[in-house]
Each structure stands twice: as structure tokens, then as C-alpha cells.
């Protein structure tokens, strides 16, 4: 029997689900080996009997917590996809202001009706078995992880920085161009897409296991960034990560 | 006597979460609601305090479905605020990129979200078994638009190389010509799609309304121009607040958007009604075959208008590519910008090795700017105010689906008596189909949340 797969979206842009829909021929291949029972963006069926749950989006509303716990209970395997589900993503930028302030700015006097909690990755609420990182995920890595999972294998996800891939691509270093970049501490595997297209890395795949954040901070300081600017840069997608100790704790609101 | 309540939780095959709620008592419609329980993301608050080189990267993350439109509206707003003028070449590439997104998004809606209704199945998945040629065609057609976006932005979802003032990297002429070939080849598939949609019977429904879209004197405008209302004529984009008003309505926390005449419609049908004359020849022919003539007041025909537009954007993309190839592509010198740290404080003197040919940083002057583009689902406004450090102090985004919300509810109300003799599942199905025709993209939940009030 084919394993049953369900897709669930939380707080995010739905770009990662669109990446799945955009798999093209690989999507047809995937449908040969799994039965998709729930994929709200693309189908009317709403099956609640599934083996593999694929989650995109961050946890950012009180109701999300119960919902993800129920999904975890049902699913044998839970896969988080994309920067929002794996890291909290850009949603976490709101975590550093008072929730009242944020809600009032966007919703005015209806602010009280918008329930929100600091955005966080799925793994901070329930155990996650596998992750496909990136903002958005890359189609090839999604296929790689899912096919490994179906075969009972462990997919190999790089644990070295983006810089290594950039060198292999002979990209001009962002720092040599006078820009700043989070590539030195960010997990590779993106086929250094952003630097290859001329833009800096803002860390969408999260940190490598032993990042030298102090050195990264030093480099950024040397390039003229103030501590405030460095923190702002780190928080582009890492706002939910418990890193760098006091840098994050001093005004984190929970 | 009609008396019923119905709820459709999680309207499927739309991008985002939506609920329909209807209450009819003694032949009177007591309540019609289209609710959106999507989590709020607070993007406008997130923008505050962040520097200009980051903003378009953040903005595209509002919506993965129309990432290029958000990126483009954002870049235009930033440029308007900071007094940056992009080159004609940049503008051509941005238009081409938007055309690519229109093609892929319209095909996604037509084939993946609407076609299952035409075949009476729940999703595109069973079609892969029963009508493999249809699914292959859908995949092929989407890929053309997708490839076009990847070629220009580095990837479709969340463009990389587009920055205020230009592009970090541009494709080679040879790459452009390859895409041109695929665009040419998609004409056959477009013909087949017209045949497919010709066979569909859409509900006969007329709901005359005000239609709002961009309008450009020389083209079927999607990148710049004026706001055109079918009722009151043009308004300059920077004066959008004089034409449309966001308001919080009592039953919902979503800001509904209205003009002085009330609910209005944006999107493919609105653009078609307002700018028909500017469509390409073959797009007009397709409209003729599909029985779509302006003005069309049937919101169900929005899907048909999307197909007509796909013809247009395919032809337009070819024209734009030809123009770019004729001009030749220059990697233009860009003003120096850093990521987190603004151009401020960093200079080429401090970093002599830094991007030698590039121009010095922008001189930032505080200001406000509005960027309006047509997203696949309609007019998209970004409005930013920057301070002297190049940081955003105020932001406002008005997304297409937000503008259509009040119109969706009004149209459901008007449509209901036409179908309420049917069995309830059929009523629900018809209402879902009506909502889906607008191609609502609720994931752009910039300020788009509705909450049920428990009395």
C-alpha cells in the first residue's frame, strides 16, 4: 500500500507548497509512490488518515499549537518544510516588539481580536523528524528528502557553510564586493542561489551546527555595521533561534 | 419558503484559508460571509525599521504565489520614495518578469484549481490518471511562465537579483531566445486550453460593478500607469487614498476596501473590461471564441478573462524579448548598496576593492512613495515612508484579494436567490465555485484576518 501523505500549512506565504505543485514531472512521479490525502491548496479531499505529514509555515497563533499537536499524534513521520516551519522565518521579526504594538499598528482598534503569539519553528512545539530548509525550499532537495524518507534512508543535508559552495561556483565574495553576507555561518545546500544571482545570503537555511557567530559579528563590525544593525541582520530569518545568548534575550517577548 | 444555514469550512483549491457562511430565514438572507482565519503576519509592522535594500526581499515573502508582483510593487514604492529612476532596460525586464508570473499563476488557477470542477473531480490528481494529456499540458504551460521568472529573478518564488534601481544579474540573449522559443511553442497549448474552457458551462449570472485596474496609454498596463475606474475614470497611483478606503467592518477584522461607490472588483476581468482595446490580436480572437465581450459583469467569467490574458501575456512576452534582443543587454552599473547596513557609513574609499565599477551609494532623502502593479489577482499597492537613514517608518500594503472581499460577499448575496432551490450541497458547491472564480489569494495576509464573533 502506498504511504498516505498530508500537507498542512501554518503561517507563511505558501510558496513552499507552490514549489511542490511546481515539481512538474517529479510531481507525477511522486503521485505514483504516495497517496496524497490532504493538500488544501490543490485538492478538495480532506483526509485525516495519513502516515506522513508535511508542514509549512511557522507556529504563530494560539490555535496553531493544538493543531500541530494533533497532527503530530496522527503522523508517523513529520516533515517540516521551508524557513518558516524550520526556523520561524521572517515571521519572527515581529517577535521583538510588543505584540500589542504590532497588532495595533496593523489592525488599529480591532487589534484585540487578532490572536498572535511569537512566531516559532514547528520543532519548538512538537518533535520534527525531517526538515527541508530554504526560503523557499528547492524542488530538488524536496524530492531528495522525500525519496530518502520513502526508502528508509537518511538524506544527507550539508553541514558546512554557504561559502564553501560559493567558492565551488567561483562566485565573487559578497565581502569583496563591499556587501555583507551571512554565508560564513549559514548552512549550505542551496546551490548558493542568492550570491550566484548577485545578492547577499540572509541565512534562510539556518545555521551550521557550530557557527562561529562571534567571528561573523566581528567581520560585520569591521565592515562598519553597528551592533544594532548586526542584530537586525541576524533577525532577518533567525529571530526565533536561541543563539548568541544575550544578543537575543534582552528584549525577546514571550 | 427558503430557510437554511450552511458553512463551508476551508474552501479548498484557493491559495490560503477561507470559510463561507450563509444564513437564510424566511426567504431573507440574514448573513453572507466569506471568512478568513489565516494567521496574521503583520508585514507592515515588520517593515518598520528595516533598510531599503532588504525591503523587496521581505515583501516577496508576503505571498509565494505572486512573489514577483509583491517584489515589483515594493521596488516601485521604494524607488518612488527615494527618488531612484530605473533604466528603460530594467523596466523592460520587470514587465517581462510580471508577464511570466501572470502566465504561471493564471495557468495554475485554470488547470489546478478550476479544471477539477469542469471534470467533476476533487483535484488535479485523479486527472493525472484519467486525462494525463491535460495534466501534462498544464505542467508544460506553467513551466514556460516559471522559467521566464527564473531566468530574470534567479528563481520564481522570491526573486533574488531585482534590487532598487536595477538587477544584479541579467540573462544572456541566448537564454532569452530559448524562452522565446518555448513561448512560441505554447500557442498550440493555448489553443487546446481555449477548447477546454469553451466546453465548460459557467453559471449565467450578472452582477454589474465598478471595475478597477491599472491603465497605461500604450499597453495593457500591469507595471505602471494610472488607476482606472470603470465608473469614475483615472486617479494617479500616488493618490490612491482619494479613490479607495480601507475600513474595518463590524462583522470582521479584515479591512474591507471600498470606493465611493462601495464594493468593486479587481483582477483579470476588471483589467479586461477596462483595457480591452490594448489586448493583443490573438487575445481578442480568443475572447471572441470564448464569448467574452467587454463589459462583462459575470464574476464566473474571471477565469475566462485569465485565459484571454494568458494569450496576451504570451504574445507580449515575445515582443518584450524581441525588444531586449534588439537593444542588446547591458549589465548596468548599480548604485552601491549593502544588505543590512544600508549604503550609509560604507563607502568605496573604505573598501577600495568594492565592486570597482559601481556608483557611490544613493544619497538618501526621507520621503514617501507608492508602487502600484497588477498582480495576477488584481491591483497591488505598496506605500512606504522612509527616514533619512533609509529605514522604513511607515508601510501600508493593499492586496487584490482584500479589495475583492466586499465584492465577493455582495456577489454571493446577489447570486444566492438564483440557486437556493437546489440541494444544499449544490448550493455550497456553487458558492465555492463563485469564490474560487475570483482566484482569491488569502495567503497575502498582510492585514487580512476575519474572526468569528461568538455572541
Coordinates of N, CA, C and O in Angstrom, one line a residue, chain A residues 199, chain B residues 47 52-60 67-86 90 93-94 97-98 152-153 159-168 223 337 362 369-373 380-384 386 392:
Chain A
X199 N 23.1 38.6 -4.9 CA 22.6 39.1 -3.7 C 23.2 38.4 -2.5 O 23.7 37.3 -2.6
Chain B
X47 N 8.1 45.6 8.4 CA 8.8 46.5 7.5 C 9.4 47.7 8.3 O 10.5 48.2 8.0
X52 N 16.2 49.9 3.2 CA 15.7 49.8 1.8 C 16.2 48.6 1.0 O 15.4 48.0 0.3
X53 N 17.5 48.2 1.1 CA 17.9 47.1 0.2 C 17.3 45.8 0.6 O 17.3 44.9 -0.2
X54 N 16.7 45.7 1.8 CA 16.1 44.4 2.2 C 14.6 44.4 1.9 O 14.0 43.3 1.9
X55 N 14.0 45.5 1.6 CA 12.5 45.5 1.6 C 11.9 44.7 0.6 O 10.9 44.0 0.8
X56 N 12.4 44.7 -0.7 CA 11.7 43.9 -1.7 C 11.9 42.4 -1.4 O 11.0 41.6 -1.8
X57 N 13.0 42.1 -0.8 CA 13.2 40.7 -0.4 C 12.2 40.2 0.6 O 11.7 39.1 0.5
X58 N 11.9 41.1 1.5 CA 10.9 40.8 2.6 C 9.5 40.8 1.9 O 8.7 39.9 2.2
X59 N 9.3 41.8 1.1 CA 7.9 42.0 0.5 C 7.5 40.7 -0.3 O 6.3 40.3 -0.2
X60 N 8.4 40.1 -1.0 CA 8.0 39.0 -1.8 C 7.5 37.9 -0.9 O 6.7 37.0 -1.3
X67 N 4.9 36.4 -5.8 CA 6.1 36.9 -5.2 C 6.7 38.0 -6.1 O 7.2 39.0 -5.7
X68 N 6.6 37.8 -7.5 CA 7.2 38.8 -8.4 C 6.4 40.1 -8.3 O 6.9 41.2 -8.3
X69 N 5.0 40.0 -8.2 CA 4.2 41.2 -8.1 C 4.5 42.0 -6.8 O 4.7 43.2 -6.8
X70 N 4.7 41.3 -5.7 CA 5.0 42.0 -4.4 C 6.4 42.6 -4.5 O 6.6 43.7 -4.1
X71 N 7.3 41.8 -5.1 CA 8.7 42.4 -5.2 C 8.6 43.6 -6.1 O 9.3 44.6 -5.8
X72 N 7.9 43.6 -7.2 CA 7.9 44.7 -8.2 C 7.2 45.9 -7.5 O 7.6 47.1 -7.7
X73 N 6.0 45.7 -6.9 CA 5.3 46.8 -6.2 C 6.2 47.5 -5.2 O 6.3 48.7 -5.0
X74 N 6.9 46.6 -4.5 CA 7.8 47.1 -3.4 C 9.0 47.9 -4.0 O 9.3 49.0 -3.5
X75 N 9.6 47.4 -5.1 CA 10.7 48.1 -5.7 C 10.2 49.5 -6.2 O 10.9 50.5 -6.0
X76 N 9.0 49.5 -6.8 CA 8.5 50.8 -7.3 C 8.2 51.8 -6.2 O 8.5 53.0 -6.3
X77 N 7.7 51.2 -5.0 CA 7.4 52.1 -3.9 C 8.7 52.7 -3.3 O 8.8 53.9 -3.1
X78 N 9.7 51.8 -3.2 CA 11.0 52.3 -2.7 C 11.6 53.3 -3.6 O 12.1 54.4 -3.2
X79 N 11.6 53.0 -4.9 CA 12.2 54.0 -5.9 C 11.4 55.3 -5.9 O 12.1 56.4 -5.9
X80 N 10.1 55.2 -5.7 CA 9.3 56.5 -5.7 C 9.7 57.3 -4.5 O 9.8 58.5 -4.5
X81 N 9.9 56.6 -3.4 CA 10.1 57.3 -2.1 C 11.5 57.9 -2.1 O 11.7 59.0 -1.6
X82 N 12.5 57.2 -2.6 CA 13.9 57.6 -2.5 C 14.4 58.4 -3.8 O 15.5 58.7 -3.9
X83 N 13.5 58.5 -4.8 CA 13.8 59.3 -6.0 C 14.8 58.6 -6.9 O 15.7 59.1 -7.5
X84 N 14.6 57.2 -7.0 CA 15.5 56.4 -7.8 C 14.7 56.2 -9.1 O 13.6 55.8 -9.1
X85 N 15.4 56.4 -10.3 CA 14.8 56.1 -11.5 C 15.4 54.9 -12.2 O 16.6 54.9 -12.6
X86 N 14.7 53.8 -12.4 CA 15.3 52.6 -13.1 C 15.4 52.9 -14.6 O 14.7 53.7 -15.1
X90 N 15.8 48.1 -17.3 CA 15.3 47.5 -16.1 C 13.8 47.4 -16.2 O 13.2 46.3 -15.8
X93 N 12.7 44.5 -18.3 CA 12.8 43.2 -17.6 C 11.8 43.0 -16.5 O 11.3 41.9 -16.3
X94 N 11.4 44.1 -15.9 CA 10.4 43.9 -14.8 C 9.1 43.6 -15.4 O 8.3 42.8 -14.9
X97 N 9.1 40.0 -16.4 CA 9.0 39.2 -15.2 C 7.6 39.1 -14.8 O 7.1 38.0 -14.5
X98 N 6.9 40.2 -14.8 CA 5.5 40.2 -14.4 C 4.6 39.4 -15.3 O 3.7 38.6 -14.9
X152 N 14.9 35.6 -15.0 CA 15.1 37.0 -14.7 C 15.5 37.2 -13.2 O 16.4 37.9 -12.9
X153 N 14.7 36.6 -12.3 CA 14.9 36.8 -10.9 C 15.9 35.9 -10.2 O 16.2 36.0 -9.0
X159 N 12.2 36.4 -5.9 CA 13.2 36.9 -6.8 C 14.5 37.4 -6.1 O 14.3 38.0 -5.0
X160 N 15.6 37.1 -6.6 CA 16.9 37.4 -5.9 C 17.6 38.6 -6.5 O 18.0 39.5 -5.8
X161 N 17.7 38.7 -7.8 CA 18.6 39.7 -8.4 C 18.0 41.1 -8.6 O 18.7 42.0 -8.9
X162 N 16.6 41.2 -8.4 CA 16.0 42.5 -8.6 C 16.2 43.4 -7.4 O 15.8 43.0 -6.3
X163 N 16.8 44.5 -7.6 CA 17.0 45.5 -6.4 C 16.5 46.9 -6.8 O 16.3 47.1 -8.0
X164 N 16.4 47.8 -5.9 CA 16.1 49.1 -6.2 C 17.1 49.6 -7.3 O 18.3 49.6 -7.1
X165 N 16.6 50.1 -8.4 CA 17.4 50.7 -9.4 C 17.9 49.7 -10.5 O 18.5 50.2 -11.5
X166 N 17.7 48.4 -10.3 CA 18.2 47.5 -11.4 C 18.2 46.1 -11.0 O 17.5 45.6 -10.2
X167 N 19.2 45.4 -11.7 CA 19.4 44.0 -11.5 C 20.8 43.7 -11.2 O 21.7 44.2 -11.9
X168 N 21.1 42.8 -10.2 CA 22.4 42.3 -10.0 C 23.0 41.5 -11.1 O 24.1 41.4 -11.4
X223 N 2.5 47.2 -15.1 CA 3.6 47.6 -14.3 C 3.5 49.0 -13.8 O 3.9 49.4 -12.7
X337 N 24.9 49.2 -2.9 CA 24.1 49.0 -1.7 C 24.5 47.8 -0.9 O 25.0 46.8 -1.5
X362 N 23.5 55.6 -2.9 CA 22.4 56.6 -3.0 C 22.5 57.6 -1.9 O 22.8 57.3 -0.8
X369 N 6.5 57.0 -0.9 CA 6.3 56.6 -2.3 C 5.3 55.5 -2.4 O 5.2 54.6 -1.5
X370 N 4.6 55.5 -3.5 CA 3.6 54.4 -3.7 C 4.0 53.6 -4.9 O 4.4 54.2 -6.0
X371 N 3.9 52.3 -4.9 CA 4.1 51.4 -6.0 C 2.9 50.6 -6.3 O 2.4 49.9 -5.4
X372 N 2.4 50.8 -7.5 CA 1.2 50.0 -7.8 C 1.5 49.1 -9.0 O 2.0 49.6 -10.0
X373 N 1.3 47.9 -8.9 CA 1.4 47.0 -10.1 C 0.1 46.1 -10.2 O -0.6 46.1 -9.2
X380 N -2.2 45.9 -6.9 CA -1.5 45.6 -5.6 C -0.7 46.9 -5.3 O 0.1 47.4 -6.1
X381 N -1.0 47.5 -4.1 CA -0.4 48.7 -3.7 C 0.6 48.5 -2.6 O 0.3 47.8 -1.6
X382 N 1.8 49.1 -2.7 CA 2.7 49.2 -1.6 C 3.0 50.7 -1.4 O 3.2 51.4 -2.4
X383 N 3.0 51.1 -0.1 CA 3.2 52.5 0.2 C 4.1 52.6 1.4 O 3.8 52.1 2.4
X384 N 5.3 53.2 1.1 CA 6.3 53.2 2.2 C 6.7 54.7 2.5 O 6.8 55.5 1.6
X386 N 10.1 56.5 4.2 CA 11.5 56.2 4.6 C 12.0 57.4 5.4 O 11.7 58.6 5.1
X392 N 12.5 52.1 6.9 CA 11.0 52.4 6.7 C 10.4 52.8 8.1 O 10.7 52.2 9.1

